[in-house]
Amino acid sequence: MFILIALIYTIYITIVIIGLNSEKDKKNVNHNYDCGISLQTNINYSLGISKTIDGAWPWVASLRQKIPGAEAVHFCGGSIIAPRLVLTAAHCFHNITIPTDPNYTRRIGEVHIGQLGLTEQGQRIAEWIKVIIPEKYLPFRPHDYSYDIALLVLNKDIIDNQHSVICLPSHNIISNIGDYGTIVGWGIHNEIDTETSNYMMQVTIPILDPTIDACNPLILPPKNATMTICAGVLSGGIDACQGNSGGPFTQKFQDRWYNIGIVSHGLGCARNNSPGFYTRISAHLEWLCEKVNHEGEPLSICFNDLSKFKKHVKTNKFQ
C-alpha cells in the first residue's frame, strides 16, 4: 500500500513538473529572437535626411487602411516589437469614434514590412485584430498627446529571417541631450506636400534640452520630460511630418538599434524653432509589459529588466 501511494505521488509530481516546464516554454517561446540587428552595417545616421537602403530597417512597418474597391492606403508607421505585435501612436486612430472598450478594433487594416517604395506590397503582410490604447489617453482634448502609444495585435507572425524586431530601451539605455536619433518612414517632406513619400526615408535629428522655450510652446500643454522627448533642428528644414506618425525614433547602442520614442506631434513640419515631440517608450514599459504578457507575446525586457528600470527611473532624471 505504501509503495502504491509513493508511486502515485511520484507520478503526480512528475506531471506537475512537466506542466510547469510546458508553461515556461510556452511563455518563452516567442521571445527567443534577436532584436535591433540591421541587415546593413553601413547605415548613414549623421544629421540630415536621406533615402534608406534595403534591409537597413527590417522592423519598420507601414500601417494601411483598407478601402473597398481599392488598395490599402498608408496612414501611419509602426515598429515590430514581437512576432505578432506592432508599436505605434494612439493618435493614428483619431478619426474613428473611440468606443468604451479600449480593445475595440478601431480601423481594419494591414501591416506591411519589407518594402522601400510605398506603392509596393510588403514582403510580409498581416492584419491587426486588436488595437490597445492606454485608458489615460484622451484623444479629444486639444493638443494633448500624453500617453500617445498604441499596440497592434496581428493575426499571424510577421517576422522571418529578413524581418526582425527592434529592441526596447532597458534600464541602462538612457538618451542624453545632443544625442542623435533617427526616424524612418514614408511621411511627407514638408507642409506643402499633399502626398506621402513613395520611398522610405530616414531623418536624423538631435535630442534637445526639454527646458528650452522651443520645447515648451505656449500653444501646447506643458511637456513632461519623463513622458516626452523633444528633438529636432531649431533652424528648421529637417523633421518628421504627416505619415511618419507612429513610426520609431531610434538610437544605436553597442551595435543594436533601440526604439526610444514614437513619432507623436509638433507644430507643423520642419519650421524654425518648432521641434517635434516623441512619446518616450521607457515611460510606458510597465503598461506595455502588462499588455504584451496578456496577449501571450512576452518580451525579454519584461522578465529581465523592468524592475531594474523602475528602480533606475526613481533615482535618475531623464534628460
Short mmCIF file of N, CA and C in Angstrom, two decimals, residues 92-223:
data_model
loop_
_atom_site.label_atom_id
_atom_site.label_comp_id
_atom_site.label_asym_id
_atom_site.label_seq_id
_atom_site.Cartn_x
_atom_site.Cartn_y
_atom_site.Cartn_z
N CYS A 92 -3.00 57.91 -34.23
CA CYS A 92 -3.24 57.41 -35.59
C CYS A 92 -4.68 56.96 -35.77
N PHE A 93 -5.39 56.77 -34.66
CA PHE A 93 -6.76 56.26 -34.73
C PHE A 93 -7.78 57.31 -34.30
N HIS A 94 -7.41 58.59 -34.45
CA HIS A 94 -8.27 59.70 -34.04
C HIS A 94 -9.57 59.77 -34.80
N ASN A 95 -9.53 59.53 -36.10
CA ASN A 95 -10.70 59.84 -36.91
C ASN A 95 -11.79 58.78 -36.86
N ILE A 96 -11.63 57.83 -35.96
CA ILE A 96 -12.66 56.83 -35.72
C ILE A 96 -13.20 57.04 -34.31
N THR A 97 -14.51 57.06 -34.16
CA THR A 97 -15.09 57.23 -32.82
C THR A 97 -14.59 56.13 -31.90
N ILE A 98 -14.01 56.52 -30.80
CA ILE A 98 -13.44 55.54 -29.88
C ILE A 98 -14.51 55.06 -28.91
N PRO A 99 -14.83 53.79 -28.93
CA PRO A 99 -15.85 53.25 -28.03
C PRO A 99 -15.31 53.07 -26.62
N THR A 100 -16.17 52.64 -25.73
CA THR A 100 -15.77 52.45 -24.34
C THR A 100 -14.71 51.36 -24.21
N ASP A 101 -14.87 50.29 -24.97
CA ASP A 101 -13.93 49.18 -24.90
C ASP A 101 -12.58 49.60 -25.49
N PRO A 102 -11.51 49.67 -24.66
CA PRO A 102 -10.21 50.12 -25.18
C PRO A 102 -9.58 49.15 -26.16
N ASN A 103 -10.07 47.92 -26.21
CA ASN A 103 -9.50 46.92 -27.12
C ASN A 103 -10.26 46.81 -28.44
N TYR A 104 -11.22 47.71 -28.64
CA TYR A 104 -12.01 47.67 -29.86
C TYR A 104 -11.12 47.93 -31.09
N THR A 105 -11.33 47.16 -32.15
CA THR A 105 -10.56 47.38 -33.37
C THR A 105 -11.11 48.61 -34.08
N ARG A 106 -10.37 49.71 -34.01
CA ARG A 106 -10.89 50.99 -34.49
C ARG A 106 -10.78 51.15 -36.00
N ARG A 107 -9.95 50.39 -36.61
CA ARG A 107 -9.74 50.57 -38.04
C ARG A 107 -9.25 49.24 -38.59
N ILE A 108 -9.93 48.72 -39.57
CA ILE A 108 -9.49 47.46 -40.15
C ILE A 108 -8.40 47.78 -41.17
N GLY A 109 -7.28 47.12 -41.06
CA GLY A 109 -6.21 47.43 -41.98
C GLY A 109 -5.12 46.39 -41.99
N GLU A 110 -4.04 46.73 -42.66
CA GLU A 110 -2.94 45.80 -42.87
C GLU A 110 -1.63 46.41 -42.37
N VAL A 111 -0.71 45.53 -42.03
CA VAL A 111 0.65 45.91 -41.67
C VAL A 111 1.57 45.34 -42.74
N HIS A 112 2.34 46.21 -43.38
CA HIS A 112 3.28 45.78 -44.42
C HIS A 112 4.70 46.04 -43.94
N ILE A 113 5.60 45.09 -44.14
CA ILE A 113 7.02 45.32 -43.86
C ILE A 113 7.85 44.78 -45.02
N GLY A 114 9.05 45.33 -45.16
CA GLY A 114 9.99 44.81 -46.15
C GLY A 114 9.98 45.51 -47.48
N GLN A 115 9.19 46.60 -47.62
CA GLN A 115 9.18 47.31 -48.89
C GLN A 115 9.83 48.68 -48.70
N LEU A 116 10.50 49.17 -49.74
CA LEU A 116 11.07 50.52 -49.70
C LEU A 116 10.10 51.51 -50.33
N GLY A 117 9.59 51.16 -51.51
CA GLY A 117 8.61 52.01 -52.17
C GLY A 117 7.23 51.80 -51.58
N LEU A 118 6.53 52.88 -51.30
CA LEU A 118 5.24 52.77 -50.63
C LEU A 118 4.18 52.15 -51.53
N THR A 119 4.37 52.23 -52.86
CA THR A 119 3.41 51.62 -53.77
C THR A 119 3.61 50.11 -53.87
N GLU A 120 4.70 49.62 -53.30
CA GLU A 120 4.96 48.18 -53.32
C GLU A 120 4.15 47.48 -52.24
N GLN A 121 3.80 46.24 -52.51
CA GLN A 121 3.24 45.40 -51.46
C GLN A 121 4.37 45.00 -50.52
N GLY A 122 4.06 44.90 -49.25
CA GLY A 122 5.08 44.47 -48.31
C GLY A 122 5.50 43.04 -48.58
N GLN A 123 6.74 42.73 -48.25
CA GLN A 123 7.21 41.36 -48.40
C GLN A 123 6.53 40.44 -47.40
N ARG A 124 6.10 41.03 -46.30
CA ARG A 124 5.32 40.30 -45.29
C ARG A 124 4.11 41.17 -44.95
N ILE A 125 2.92 40.58 -44.96
CA ILE A 125 1.69 41.33 -44.71
C ILE A 125 0.86 40.59 -43.67
N ALA A 126 0.32 41.34 -42.73
CA ALA A 126 -0.60 40.77 -41.74
C ALA A 126 -1.71 41.79 -41.48
N GLU A 127 -2.79 41.33 -40.91
CA GLU A 127 -3.86 42.22 -40.48
C GLU A 127 -3.84 42.31 -38.97
N TRP A 128 -4.28 43.45 -38.45
CA TRP A 128 -4.39 43.51 -37.00
C TRP A 128 -5.80 43.14 -36.57
N ILE A 129 -5.86 42.47 -35.44
CA ILE A 129 -7.14 42.01 -34.92
C ILE A 129 -7.53 42.76 -33.64
N LYS A 130 -6.61 43.58 -33.13
CA LYS A 130 -6.91 44.33 -31.92
C LYS A 130 -6.01 45.57 -31.86
N VAL A 131 -6.57 46.67 -31.37
CA VAL A 131 -5.82 47.89 -31.12
C VAL A 131 -5.94 48.20 -29.63
N ILE A 132 -4.81 48.29 -28.94
CA ILE A 132 -4.83 48.53 -27.49
C ILE A 132 -4.23 49.91 -27.22
N ILE A 133 -5.00 50.74 -26.54
CA ILE A 133 -4.60 52.12 -26.25
C ILE A 133 -4.75 52.36 -24.75
N PRO A 134 -3.82 53.08 -24.12
CA PRO A 134 -3.95 53.34 -22.67
C PRO A 134 -5.26 54.04 -22.33
N GLU A 135 -5.85 53.64 -21.23
CA GLU A 135 -7.09 54.28 -20.80
C GLU A 135 -6.89 55.76 -20.49
N LYS A 136 -5.66 56.14 -20.14
CA LYS A 136 -5.38 57.53 -19.79
C LYS A 136 -5.23 58.43 -21.02
N TYR A 137 -5.18 57.83 -22.19
CA TYR A 137 -5.05 58.64 -23.40
C TYR A 137 -6.37 59.36 -23.67
N LEU A 138 -6.31 60.68 -23.85
CA LEU A 138 -7.50 61.49 -24.05
C LEU A 138 -7.45 62.13 -25.43
N PRO A 139 -7.98 61.46 -26.44
CA PRO A 139 -7.82 61.91 -27.82
C PRO A 139 -8.57 63.18 -28.17
N PHE A 140 -9.60 63.51 -27.42
CA PHE A 140 -10.41 64.65 -27.80
C PHE A 140 -10.07 65.91 -27.00
N ARG A 141 -9.01 65.86 -26.20
CA ARG A 141 -8.53 67.07 -25.54
C ARG A 141 -7.55 67.75 -26.49
N PRO A 142 -7.81 68.97 -26.92
CA PRO A 142 -6.98 69.61 -27.95
C PRO A 142 -5.50 69.62 -27.59
N HIS A 143 -4.69 69.14 -28.53
CA HIS A 143 -3.23 69.20 -28.45
C HIS A 143 -2.64 68.39 -27.29
N ASP A 144 -3.43 67.57 -26.63
CA ASP A 144 -2.90 66.79 -25.52
C ASP A 144 -2.54 65.40 -26.03
N TYR A 145 -1.24 65.12 -26.09
CA TYR A 145 -0.78 63.84 -26.62
C TYR A 145 -0.11 63.00 -25.54
N SER A 146 -0.50 63.21 -24.29
CA SER A 146 0.00 62.34 -23.24
C SER A 146 -0.47 60.91 -23.51
N TYR A 147 0.36 59.96 -23.25
CA TYR A 147 0.06 58.54 -23.44
C TYR A 147 -0.24 58.22 -24.91
N ASP A 148 0.50 58.87 -25.80
CA ASP A 148 0.29 58.66 -27.24
C ASP A 148 1.05 57.41 -27.69
N ILE A 149 0.51 56.27 -27.33
CA ILE A 149 1.13 54.98 -27.63
C ILE A 149 0.02 53.97 -27.87
N ALA A 150 0.22 53.07 -28.80
CA ALA A 150 -0.77 52.04 -29.09
C ALA A 150 -0.06 50.75 -29.47
N LEU A 151 -0.74 49.65 -29.21
CA LEU A 151 -0.20 48.33 -29.50
C LEU A 151 -1.17 47.61 -30.44
N LEU A 152 -0.67 47.15 -31.57
CA LEU A 152 -1.49 46.39 -32.52
C LEU A 152 -1.18 44.91 -32.37
N VAL A 153 -2.21 44.11 -32.24
CA VAL A 153 -2.06 42.65 -32.19
C VAL A 153 -2.42 42.10 -33.57
N LEU A 154 -1.50 41.35 -34.16
CA LEU A 154 -1.68 40.86 -35.53
C LEU A 154 -2.31 39.47 -35.55
N ASN A 155 -2.82 39.12 -36.73
CA ASN A 155 -3.47 37.82 -36.87
C ASN A 155 -2.49 36.68 -37.14
N LYS A 156 -1.19 37.03 -37.32
CA LYS A 156 -0.18 35.99 -37.55
C LYS A 156 1.20 36.58 -37.31
N ASP A 157 2.20 35.71 -37.20
CA ASP A 157 3.58 36.18 -37.07
C ASP A 157 3.99 36.90 -38.35
N ILE A 158 4.73 37.99 -38.18
CA ILE A 158 5.12 38.77 -39.35
C ILE A 158 6.62 38.80 -39.57
N ILE A 159 7.40 38.25 -38.64
CA ILE A 159 8.85 38.28 -38.81
C ILE A 159 9.36 36.97 -39.40
N ASP A 160 10.53 37.06 -40.02
CA ASP A 160 11.23 35.88 -40.53
C ASP A 160 12.71 36.21 -40.51
N ASN A 161 13.51 35.49 -41.28
CA ASN A 161 14.96 35.73 -41.26
C ASN A 161 15.34 37.11 -41.78
N GLN A 162 14.48 37.70 -42.59
CA GLN A 162 14.78 39.00 -43.18
C GLN A 162 14.10 40.16 -42.46
N HIS A 163 13.14 39.86 -41.61
CA HIS A 163 12.36 40.91 -40.96
C HIS A 163 12.33 40.65 -39.47
N SER A 164 13.09 41.43 -38.73
CA SER A 164 13.26 41.18 -37.31
C SER A 164 12.55 42.25 -36.48
N VAL A 165 12.75 42.18 -35.17
CA VAL A 165 12.12 43.13 -34.25
C VAL A 165 13.15 44.14 -33.78
N ILE A 166 12.66 45.29 -33.32
CA ILE A 166 13.55 46.30 -32.76
C ILE A 166 13.58 46.14 -31.25
N CYS A 167 14.70 46.51 -30.65
CA CYS A 167 14.84 46.42 -29.19
C CYS A 167 14.07 47.57 -28.52
N LEU A 168 13.64 47.32 -27.30
CA LEU A 168 13.05 48.38 -26.47
C LEU A 168 14.08 48.79 -25.43
N PRO A 169 14.02 50.03 -24.96
CA PRO A 169 15.08 50.55 -24.07
C PRO A 169 15.08 49.89 -22.70
N SER A 170 16.24 49.39 -22.29
CA SER A 170 16.41 48.79 -20.97
C SER A 170 16.82 49.88 -19.98
N HIS A 171 17.04 49.49 -18.72
CA HIS A 171 17.31 50.48 -17.68
C HIS A 171 18.60 51.25 -17.91
N ASN A 172 19.54 50.66 -18.66
CA ASN A 172 20.81 51.34 -18.88
C ASN A 172 20.89 52.02 -20.24
N ILE A 173 19.77 52.09 -20.95
CA ILE A 173 19.73 52.81 -22.23
C ILE A 173 19.07 54.16 -21.97
N ILE A 174 19.88 55.15 -21.67
CA ILE A 174 19.39 56.48 -21.36
C ILE A 174 19.89 57.46 -22.41
N SER A 175 18.97 58.15 -23.06
CA SER A 175 19.34 59.11 -24.10
C SER A 175 19.67 60.45 -23.47
N ASN A 176 20.68 61.10 -24.01
CA ASN A 176 21.14 62.37 -23.48
C ASN A 176 20.90 63.51 -24.46
N ILE A 177 20.84 64.70 -23.93
CA ILE A 177 20.71 65.89 -24.77
C ILE A 177 21.88 65.94 -25.74
N GLY A 178 21.58 66.18 -27.01
CA GLY A 178 22.62 66.24 -28.03
C GLY A 178 22.82 64.94 -28.77
N ASP A 179 22.35 63.83 -28.21
CA ASP A 179 22.43 62.55 -28.93
C ASP A 179 21.54 62.60 -30.16
N TYR A 180 21.95 61.91 -31.21
CA TYR A 180 21.14 61.83 -32.42
C TYR A 180 20.18 60.65 -32.35
N GLY A 181 19.00 60.85 -32.92
CA GLY A 181 18.04 59.78 -33.10
C GLY A 181 17.57 59.79 -34.54
N THR A 182 17.16 58.63 -35.04
CA THR A 182 16.76 58.51 -36.45
C THR A 182 15.31 58.07 -36.56
N ILE A 183 14.56 58.80 -37.39
CA ILE A 183 13.16 58.49 -37.70
C ILE A 183 13.13 57.85 -39.08
N VAL A 184 12.33 56.82 -39.24
CA VAL A 184 12.25 56.14 -40.53
C VAL A 184 10.78 55.99 -40.93
N GLY A 185 10.47 56.30 -42.19
CA GLY A 185 9.10 56.14 -42.64
C GLY A 185 8.83 56.79 -43.98
N TRP A 186 7.55 56.99 -44.27
CA TRP A 186 7.12 57.48 -45.58
C TRP A 186 6.37 58.81 -45.47
N GLY A 187 6.69 59.62 -44.48
CA GLY A 187 5.98 60.88 -44.28
C GLY A 187 6.25 61.88 -45.39
N ILE A 188 5.37 62.90 -45.47
CA ILE A 188 5.58 63.97 -46.44
C ILE A 188 6.85 64.74 -46.06
N HIS A 189 7.45 65.42 -47.02
CA HIS A 189 8.73 66.09 -46.78
C HIS A 189 8.56 67.46 -46.14
N ASN A 190 7.43 68.11 -46.38
CA ASN A 190 7.18 69.43 -45.79
C ASN A 190 5.67 69.68 -45.80
N GLU A 191 5.28 70.80 -45.21
CA GLU A 191 3.85 71.08 -45.07
C GLU A 191 3.15 71.37 -46.40
N ILE A 192 3.92 71.69 -47.43
CA ILE A 192 3.33 71.99 -48.73
C ILE A 192 2.90 70.72 -49.45
N ASP A 193 3.64 69.64 -49.22
CA ASP A 193 3.31 68.37 -49.88
C ASP A 193 1.94 67.87 -49.43
N THR A 194 1.27 67.21 -50.34
CA THR A 194 -0.05 66.64 -50.02
C THR A 194 -0.03 65.12 -50.03
N GLU A 195 1.04 64.53 -50.53
CA GLU A 195 1.12 63.08 -50.59
C GLU A 195 2.35 62.59 -49.83
N THR A 196 2.21 61.43 -49.24
CA THR A 196 3.34 60.85 -48.51
C THR A 196 4.44 60.46 -49.49
N SER A 197 5.63 60.32 -48.97
CA SER A 197 6.77 59.93 -49.79
C SER A 197 6.54 58.53 -50.34
N ASN A 198 6.89 58.31 -51.59
CA ASN A 198 6.77 56.98 -52.16
C ASN A 198 7.92 56.09 -51.72
N TYR A 199 8.97 56.69 -51.17
CA TYR A 199 10.17 55.92 -50.82
C TYR A 199 10.44 56.06 -49.33
N MET A 200 10.86 54.97 -48.70
CA MET A 200 11.19 55.02 -47.28
C MET A 200 12.39 55.95 -47.06
N MET A 201 12.19 56.93 -46.18
CA MET A 201 13.24 57.90 -45.89
C MET A 201 13.67 57.78 -44.43
N GLN A 202 14.87 58.26 -44.15
CA GLN A 202 15.33 58.33 -42.77
C GLN A 202 15.77 59.76 -42.46
N VAL A 203 15.41 60.20 -41.27
CA VAL A 203 15.70 61.57 -40.83
C VAL A 203 16.43 61.47 -39.49
N THR A 204 17.60 62.06 -39.42
CA THR A 204 18.39 62.02 -38.18
C THR A 204 18.48 63.42 -37.58
N ILE A 205 18.07 63.54 -36.32
CA ILE A 205 17.99 64.83 -35.64
C ILE A 205 18.51 64.68 -34.21
N PRO A 206 18.89 65.80 -33.57
CA PRO A 206 19.39 65.73 -32.19
C PRO A 206 18.27 65.84 -31.16
N ILE A 207 18.50 65.22 -30.01
CA ILE A 207 17.61 65.38 -28.86
C ILE A 207 17.93 66.72 -28.21
N LEU A 208 16.89 67.47 -27.89
CA LEU A 208 17.07 68.83 -27.36
C LEU A 208 16.82 68.88 -25.86
N ASP A 209 17.30 69.95 -25.26
CA ASP A 209 17.06 70.22 -23.84
C ASP A 209 15.57 70.50 -23.65
N PRO A 210 14.87 69.70 -22.86
CA PRO A 210 13.42 69.87 -22.73
C PRO A 210 13.00 71.16 -22.04
N THR A 211 13.96 71.89 -21.46
CA THR A 211 13.61 73.12 -20.74
C THR A 211 13.65 74.35 -21.63
N ILE A 212 14.16 74.25 -22.86
CA ILE A 212 14.24 75.44 -23.71
C ILE A 212 12.85 75.84 -24.19
N ASP A 213 12.71 77.10 -24.57
CA ASP A 213 11.39 77.62 -24.97
C ASP A 213 10.81 76.85 -26.16
N ALA A 214 11.65 76.48 -27.11
CA ALA A 214 11.15 75.79 -28.30
C ALA A 214 10.48 74.46 -27.96
N CYS A 215 10.92 73.84 -26.87
CA CYS A 215 10.33 72.57 -26.45
C CYS A 215 9.13 72.76 -25.54
N ASN A 216 8.76 74.01 -25.32
CA ASN A 216 7.61 74.32 -24.47
C ASN A 216 6.76 75.42 -25.10
N PRO A 217 6.27 75.21 -26.32
CA PRO A 217 5.46 76.24 -26.98
C PRO A 217 4.18 76.52 -26.21
N LEU A 218 3.82 77.78 -26.13
CA LEU A 218 2.66 78.18 -25.33
C LEU A 218 1.36 77.59 -25.86
N ILE A 219 1.31 77.29 -27.16
CA ILE A 219 0.07 76.79 -27.74
C ILE A 219 -0.20 75.34 -27.33
N LEU A 220 0.82 74.65 -26.82
CA LEU A 220 0.67 73.26 -26.41
C LEU A 220 0.70 73.14 -24.89
N PRO A 221 0.09 72.10 -24.33
CA PRO A 221 0.15 71.89 -22.88
C PRO A 221 1.60 71.72 -22.43
N PRO A 222 1.91 72.02 -21.18
CA PRO A 222 3.27 71.84 -20.67
C PRO A 222 3.74 70.40 -20.87
N LYS A 223 5.01 70.25 -21.23
CA LYS A 223 5.56 68.93 -21.51
C LYS A 223 6.23 68.34 -20.27
#
